[in-house]
mmCIF file of C-alpha atoms in Angstrom:
data_model
loop_
_atom_site.group_PDB
_atom_site.id
_atom_site.type_symbol
_atom_site.label_atom_id
_atom_site.label_comp_id
_atom_site.label_asym_id
_atom_site.label_seq_id
_atom_site.Cartn_x
_atom_site.Cartn_y
_atom_site.Cartn_z
ATOM 1 C CA ILE A 1 0.000 0.000 0.000
ATOM 2 C CA ARG A 2 2.835 2.376 0.914
ATOM 3 C CA GLU A 3 4.663 1.777 -2.370
ATOM 4 C CA GLY A 4 1.441 2.118 -4.338
ATOM 5 C CA ARG A 5 0.665 5.473 -2.765
ATOM 6 C CA LEU A 6 4.240 6.656 -3.354
ATOM 7 C CA ILE A 7 4.053 5.687 -7.030
ATOM 8 C CA ILE A 8 0.763 7.563 -7.485
ATOM 9 C CA ASP A 9 2.183 10.638 -5.719
ATOM 10 C CA ASN A 10 5.253 10.701 -7.946
ATOM 11 C CA ILE A 11 3.258 10.096 -11.134
ATOM 12 C CA ARG A 12 1.083 13.099 -10.224
ATOM 13 C CA LYS A 13 4.171 15.258 -9.710
ATOM 14 C CA ILE A 14 5.642 14.223 -13.061
ATOM 15 C CA ILE A 15 2.334 14.828 -14.872
ATOM 16 C CA THR A 16 1.934 18.265 -13.276
ATOM 17 C CA TYR A 17 5.487 19.252 -14.145
ATOM 18 C CA LEU A 18 5.548 18.059 -17.762
ATOM 19 C CA VAL A 19 1.991 19.006 -18.748
ATOM 20 C CA SER A 20 2.203 22.524 -17.280
ATOM 21 C CA GLY A 21 5.454 23.147 -19.157
ATOM 22 C CA SER A 22 4.058 21.804 -22.432
ATOM 23 C CA LEU A 23 0.847 23.825 -22.052
ATOM 24 C CA THR A 24 2.842 27.012 -21.447
ATOM 25 C CA GLU A 25 4.831 26.455 -24.642
ATOM 26 C CA THR A 26 1.706 25.581 -26.664
ATOM 27 C CA ILE A 27 -0.247 28.660 -25.574
ATOM 28 C CA LEU A 28 2.753 30.926 -26.159
ATOM 29 C CA ILE A 29 3.300 29.652 -29.699
ATOM 30 C CA GLY A 30 -0.448 29.684 -30.408
ATOM 31 C CA GLY A 31 -0.686 33.276 -29.202
ATOM 32 C CA GLY A 32 2.037 34.323 -31.606
ATOM 33 C CA LEU A 33 0.321 32.599 -34.527
ATOM 34 C CA LEU A 34 -3.142 33.993 -33.706
ATOM 35 C CA THR A 35 -1.931 37.573 -33.338
ATOM 36 C CA GLY A 36 0.201 37.489 -36.470
ATOM 37 C CA LEU A 37 3.341 38.346 -34.487
ATOM 38 C CA PRO A 38 6.683 36.560 -34.972
ATOM 39 C CA LEU A 39 7.090 33.340 -33.041
ATOM 40 C CA PRO A 40 8.190 34.018 -29.431
ATOM 41 C CA VAL A 41 10.576 31.040 -29.611
ATOM 42 C CA THR A 42 11.874 28.914 -32.471
ATOM 43 C CA ALA A 43 11.180 25.220 -32.984
ATOM 44 C CA LEU A 44 14.772 24.298 -32.082
ATOM 45 C CA GLN A 45 14.603 26.357 -28.895
ATOM 46 C CA ILE A 46 11.432 24.527 -27.839
ATOM 47 C CA LEU A 47 13.128 21.208 -28.619
ATOM 48 C CA TRP A 48 16.141 22.258 -26.518
ATOM 49 C CA ILE A 49 13.931 23.121 -23.549
ATOM 50 C CA ASN A 50 12.025 19.843 -23.796
ATOM 51 C CA LEU A 51 15.124 17.662 -24.125
ATOM 52 C CA ALA A 52 17.836 19.545 -22.223
ATOM 53 C CA GLU A 53 15.845 21.284 -19.493
ATOM 54 C CA ASP A 54 12.723 19.173 -18.807
ATOM 55 C CA VAL A 55 13.639 15.501 -19.261
ATOM 56 C CA LEU A 56 16.098 14.971 -16.394
ATOM 57 C CA PRO A 57 14.216 17.010 -13.732
ATOM 58 C CA GLY A 58 10.983 15.271 -14.727
ATOM 59 C CA ALA A 59 12.598 11.833 -14.507
ATOM 60 C CA SER A 60 14.172 12.727 -11.135
ATOM 61 C CA LEU A 61 10.724 13.279 -9.631
ATOM 62 C CA ALA A 62 10.185 9.509 -9.904
ATOM 63 C CA PHE A 63 12.767 9.100 -7.132
ATOM 64 C CA GLU A 64 11.082 11.377 -4.590
ATOM 65 C CA LYS A 65 10.866 9.856 -1.104
ATOM 66 C CA PRO A 66 7.475 9.303 0.568
ATOM 67 C CA GLN A 67 5.941 12.280 2.353
ATOM 68 C CA LYS A 68 5.236 12.299 6.087
ATOM 69 C CA ASP A 69 1.475 11.849 5.845
ATOM 70 C CA LEU A 70 1.582 9.107 3.202
ATOM 71 C CA MET A 71 0.060 6.363 5.383
ATOM 72 C CA LYS A 72 -2.261 8.705 7.294
ATOM 73 C CA ARG A 73 -4.379 9.627 4.278
ATOM 74 C CA ALA A 74 -7.781 8.164 3.560
ATOM 75 C CA PRO A 75 -7.746 5.451 0.867
ATOM 76 C CA LEU A 76 -8.295 6.652 -2.690
ATOM 77 C CA LYS A 77 -11.639 5.834 -4.250
ATOM 78 C CA LYS A 78 -11.618 2.988 -6.755
ATOM 79 C CA HIS A 79 -12.119 5.229 -9.807
ATOM 80 C CA ALA A 80 -10.277 8.301 -8.479
ATOM 81 C CA SER A 81 -8.673 10.381 -11.221
ATOM 82 C CA LEU A 82 -4.925 10.932 -11.322
ATOM 83 C CA PHE A 83 -5.711 14.619 -11.865
ATOM 84 C CA THR A 84 -6.565 16.357 -8.585
ATOM 85 C CA GLY A 85 -8.102 19.824 -8.323
ATOM 86 C CA GLU A 86 -4.756 21.193 -7.212
ATOM 87 C CA MET A 87 -2.994 19.692 -10.231
ATOM 88 C CA LYS A 88 -5.573 21.137 -12.629
ATOM 89 C CA THR A 89 -5.243 24.595 -11.044
ATOM 90 C CA ILE A 90 -1.454 24.553 -11.290
ATOM 91 C CA ILE A 91 -1.485 23.191 -14.835
ATOM 92 C CA PHE A 92 -4.128 25.502 -16.276
ATOM 93 C CA LEU A 93 -4.391 28.646 -14.170
ATOM 94 C CA VAL A 94 -0.707 29.101 -13.333
ATOM 95 C CA SER A 95 0.388 28.168 -16.878
ATOM 96 C CA ILE A 96 -2.058 30.650 -18.417
ATOM 97 C CA ILE A 97 -0.978 33.487 -16.103
ATOM 98 C CA THR A 98 2.676 32.728 -16.871
ATOM 99 C CA ASP A 99 1.851 32.833 -20.583
ATOM 100 C CA PHE A 100 0.121 36.199 -20.283
ATOM 101 C CA ILE A 101 3.170 37.629 -18.522
ATOM 102 C CA LEU A 102 5.637 36.190 -21.052
ATOM 103 C CA PHE A 103 3.500 37.134 -24.045
ATOM 104 C CA GLY A 104 2.997 40.638 -22.647
ATOM 105 C CA LEU A 105 6.763 41.003 -22.289
ATOM 106 C CA PHE A 106 7.227 39.637 -25.813
ATOM 107 C CA TRP A 107 4.828 42.216 -27.228
ATOM 108 C CA TRP A 108 6.403 45.028 -25.163
ATOM 109 C CA LEU A 109 9.923 44.123 -26.285
ATOM 110 C CA LEU A 110 8.803 44.057 -29.921
ATOM 111 C CA GLN A 111 7.801 47.733 -29.576
ATOM 112 C CA GLY A 112 11.338 48.663 -28.510
ATOM 113 C CA GLU A 113 14.696 48.531 -30.218
ATOM 114 C CA TYR A 114 15.436 44.905 -29.401
ATOM 115 C CA SER A 115 16.215 42.538 -32.268
ATOM 116 C CA LEU A 116 13.961 39.530 -32.805
ATOM 117 C CA HIS A 117 16.823 37.165 -31.880
ATOM 118 C CA HIS A 118 17.316 39.047 -28.598
ATOM 119 C CA ILE A 119 13.609 38.824 -27.765
ATOM 120 C CA GLN A 120 13.390 35.138 -28.695
ATOM 121 C CA THR A 121 16.468 34.432 -26.557
ATOM 122 C CA PHE A 122 14.814 36.252 -23.655
ATOM 123 C CA ILE A 123 11.614 34.183 -23.934
ATOM 124 C CA PHE A 124 13.622 30.987 -24.484
ATOM 125 C CA VAL A 125 15.637 31.532 -21.286
ATOM 126 C CA GLY A 126 12.461 32.554 -19.428
ATOM 127 C CA LEU A 127 10.795 29.240 -20.296
ATOM 128 C CA GLY A 128 13.934 27.306 -19.412
ATOM 129 C CA LEU A 129 14.498 28.968 -16.039
ATOM 130 C CA ASP A 130 10.827 28.670 -15.200
ATOM 131 C CA SER A 131 10.740 24.899 -15.717
ATOM 132 C CA LEU A 132 14.057 24.394 -13.915
ATOM 133 C CA PHE A 133 13.032 26.226 -10.757
ATOM 134 C CA TYR A 134 9.323 25.555 -10.278
ATOM 135 C CA VAL A 135 10.122 21.829 -10.194
ATOM 136 C CA PHE A 136 11.209 22.416 -6.577
ATOM 137 C CA SER A 137 7.615 23.443 -5.826
ATOM 138 C CA ILE A 138 6.181 20.493 -7.746
ATOM 139 C CA LYS A 139 8.323 17.982 -5.791
ATOM 140 C CA ASN A 140 5.881 18.233 -2.882
ATOM 141 C CA LEU A 141 2.251 19.047 -3.656
ATOM 142 C CA ARG A 142 1.046 18.616 -0.062
ATOM 143 C CA GLU A 143 3.339 21.082 1.714
ATOM 144 C CA ASN A 144 4.623 24.573 1.001
ATOM 145 C CA ILE A 145 8.253 24.886 0.011
ATOM 146 C CA TRP A 146 9.263 26.524 3.299
ATOM 147 C CA ARG A 147 8.124 23.401 5.191
ATOM 148 C CA TYR A 148 10.436 20.928 3.441
ATOM 149 C CA ASN A 149 13.965 20.764 2.078
ATOM 150 C CA PRO A 150 13.682 21.500 -1.666
ATOM 151 C CA PHE A 151 17.152 20.011 -2.244
ATOM 152 C CA SER A 152 16.541 16.679 -0.496
ATOM 153 C CA ASN A 153 16.394 14.796 -3.816
ATOM 154 C CA HIS A 154 20.031 14.885 -4.936
ATOM 155 C CA LEU A 155 19.164 13.518 -8.376
ATOM 156 C CA LEU A 156 16.722 16.386 -8.897
ATOM 157 C CA THR A 157 19.186 18.997 -7.644
ATOM 158 C CA GLY A 158 21.875 17.615 -9.961
ATOM 159 C CA ALA A 159 19.461 17.537 -12.904
ATOM 160 C CA VAL A 160 18.522 21.200 -12.331
ATOM 161 C CA ALA A 161 22.195 22.237 -12.029
ATOM 162 C CA PHE A 162 22.942 20.366 -15.274
ATOM 163 C CA GLY A 163 19.948 22.018 -16.965
ATOM 164 C CA ILE A 164 21.110 25.490 -15.895
ATOM 165 C CA SER A 165 24.563 24.734 -17.329
ATOM 166 C CA LEU A 166 23.024 23.686 -20.645
ATOM 167 C CA LEU A 167 20.884 26.831 -20.688
ATOM 168 C CA PHE A 168 23.945 29.037 -20.221
ATOM 169 C CA LEU A 169 25.758 27.114 -22.968
ATOM 170 C CA ALA A 170 22.777 27.634 -25.280
ATOM 171 C CA VAL A 171 23.066 31.400 -24.777
ATOM 172 C CA TYR A 172 26.847 31.882 -24.642
ATOM 173 C CA ALA A 173 28.522 29.028 -26.578
ATOM 174 C CA PRO A 174 29.178 30.255 -30.171
ATOM 175 C CA VAL A 175 28.262 26.918 -31.782
ATOM 176 C CA LEU A 176 24.940 26.751 -29.958
ATOM 177 C CA GLN A 177 24.276 30.442 -30.595
ATOM 178 C CA THR A 178 24.451 29.681 -34.314
ATOM 179 C CA LEU A 179 22.305 26.548 -34.014
ATOM 180 C CA LEU A 180 19.626 27.990 -31.714
ATOM 181 C CA LYS A 181 19.701 31.609 -32.978
ATOM 182 C CA THR A 182 20.461 32.982 -29.523
ATOM 183 C CA ILE A 183 22.474 36.007 -28.432
ATOM 184 C CA PRO A 184 24.058 36.912 -25.045
ATOM 185 C CA LEU A 185 21.675 38.515 -22.547
ATOM 186 C CA SER A 186 22.454 41.537 -20.382
ATOM 187 C CA LEU A 187 22.522 41.558 -16.576
ATOM 188 C CA PHE A 188 19.195 43.438 -16.619
ATOM 189 C CA ASP A 189 17.678 40.673 -18.743
ATOM 190 C CA TRP A 190 18.766 38.030 -16.232
ATOM 191 C CA ILE A 191 17.439 40.040 -13.287
ATOM 192 C CA LEU A 192 14.082 40.454 -15.011
ATOM 193 C CA LEU A 193 13.929 36.752 -15.850
ATOM 194 C CA GLY A 194 14.829 35.863 -12.263
ATOM 195 C CA GLY A 195 11.940 38.022 -11.062
ATOM 196 C CA LEU A 196 9.534 36.226 -13.400
ATOM 197 C CA THR A 197 10.690 32.864 -12.068
ATOM 198 C CA VAL A 198 10.067 34.007 -8.490
ATOM 199 C CA ILE A 199 6.551 35.162 -9.453
ATOM 200 C CA ASP A 200 5.757 31.779 -11.000
ATOM 201 C CA VAL A 201 7.012 29.832 -7.967
ATOM 202 C CA ALA A 202 5.002 32.190 -5.718
ATOM 203 C CA MET A 203 1.819 31.449 -7.716
ATOM 204 C CA ILE A 204 2.339 27.696 -7.366
ATOM 205 C CA GLU A 205 3.025 28.011 -3.637
ATOM 206 C CA THR A 206 -0.092 30.170 -3.195
ATOM 207 C CA THR A 207 -2.170 27.550 -5.003
ATOM 208 C CA LYS A 208 -0.742 24.816 -2.775
ATOM 209 C CA TRP A 209 -1.386 26.898 0.356
ATOM 210 C CA ILE A 210 -5.044 27.431 -0.601
ATOM 211 C CA PHE A 211 -5.629 23.717 -1.202
ATOM 212 C CA ILE A 212 -3.783 22.732 1.988
ATOM 213 C CA LYS A 213 -5.931 25.127 4.053
ATOM 214 C CA ARG A 214 -9.111 23.896 2.375
ATOM 215 C CA GLU A 215 -8.218 20.256 3.066
ATOM 216 C CA LYS A 216 -7.606 21.052 6.754
ATOM 217 C CA LEU A 217 -10.986 22.764 7.002
ATOM 218 C CA ILE A 218 -12.710 19.742 5.459
ATOM 219 C CA GLN A 219 -10.991 17.446 7.959
#
């Protein structure tokens, strides 16, 4: 029973992580096509994010240890869905808000003197950083991040560090700059992108907090 519950927990984390990232990319690309604007990111940049940034962190979630309340929970109903209300909120609401922010920045940058390659690099790094850091919130859907050690899964921490290294290489290595059509970002760009990542993690943690409080009230 313990192993079964752990497997279900980890499957839910992986689904939440991968589907929310894919939905963000889909809406962003769709928004560009519908508005007639240039694509916010190129096909190769999306492929890089999916393969270099998402795969290892997503796989590492399968090795999360059981949470404290694992055996104290009520049994799942026979036909219970893998998708909980919390998962749906994180996947749809948080992803959509993130898209609005990124697409708004994309539109705003297009009005300025930035080149298209600069703007696409900005959005590309924004998507990459976002997926690399909010995974620490996804690793525990039943507690807020300040109540557990986000670096307890060494495989996950290593996967994120490796992903960050690949992201920097994609932006600063000449060969990858040519392949991915990226250009070096300024310090201001990185600060702005860091702020966006913090906002996204804060939205996920707020969603978790609301569902945790609601579950306690029901109990």
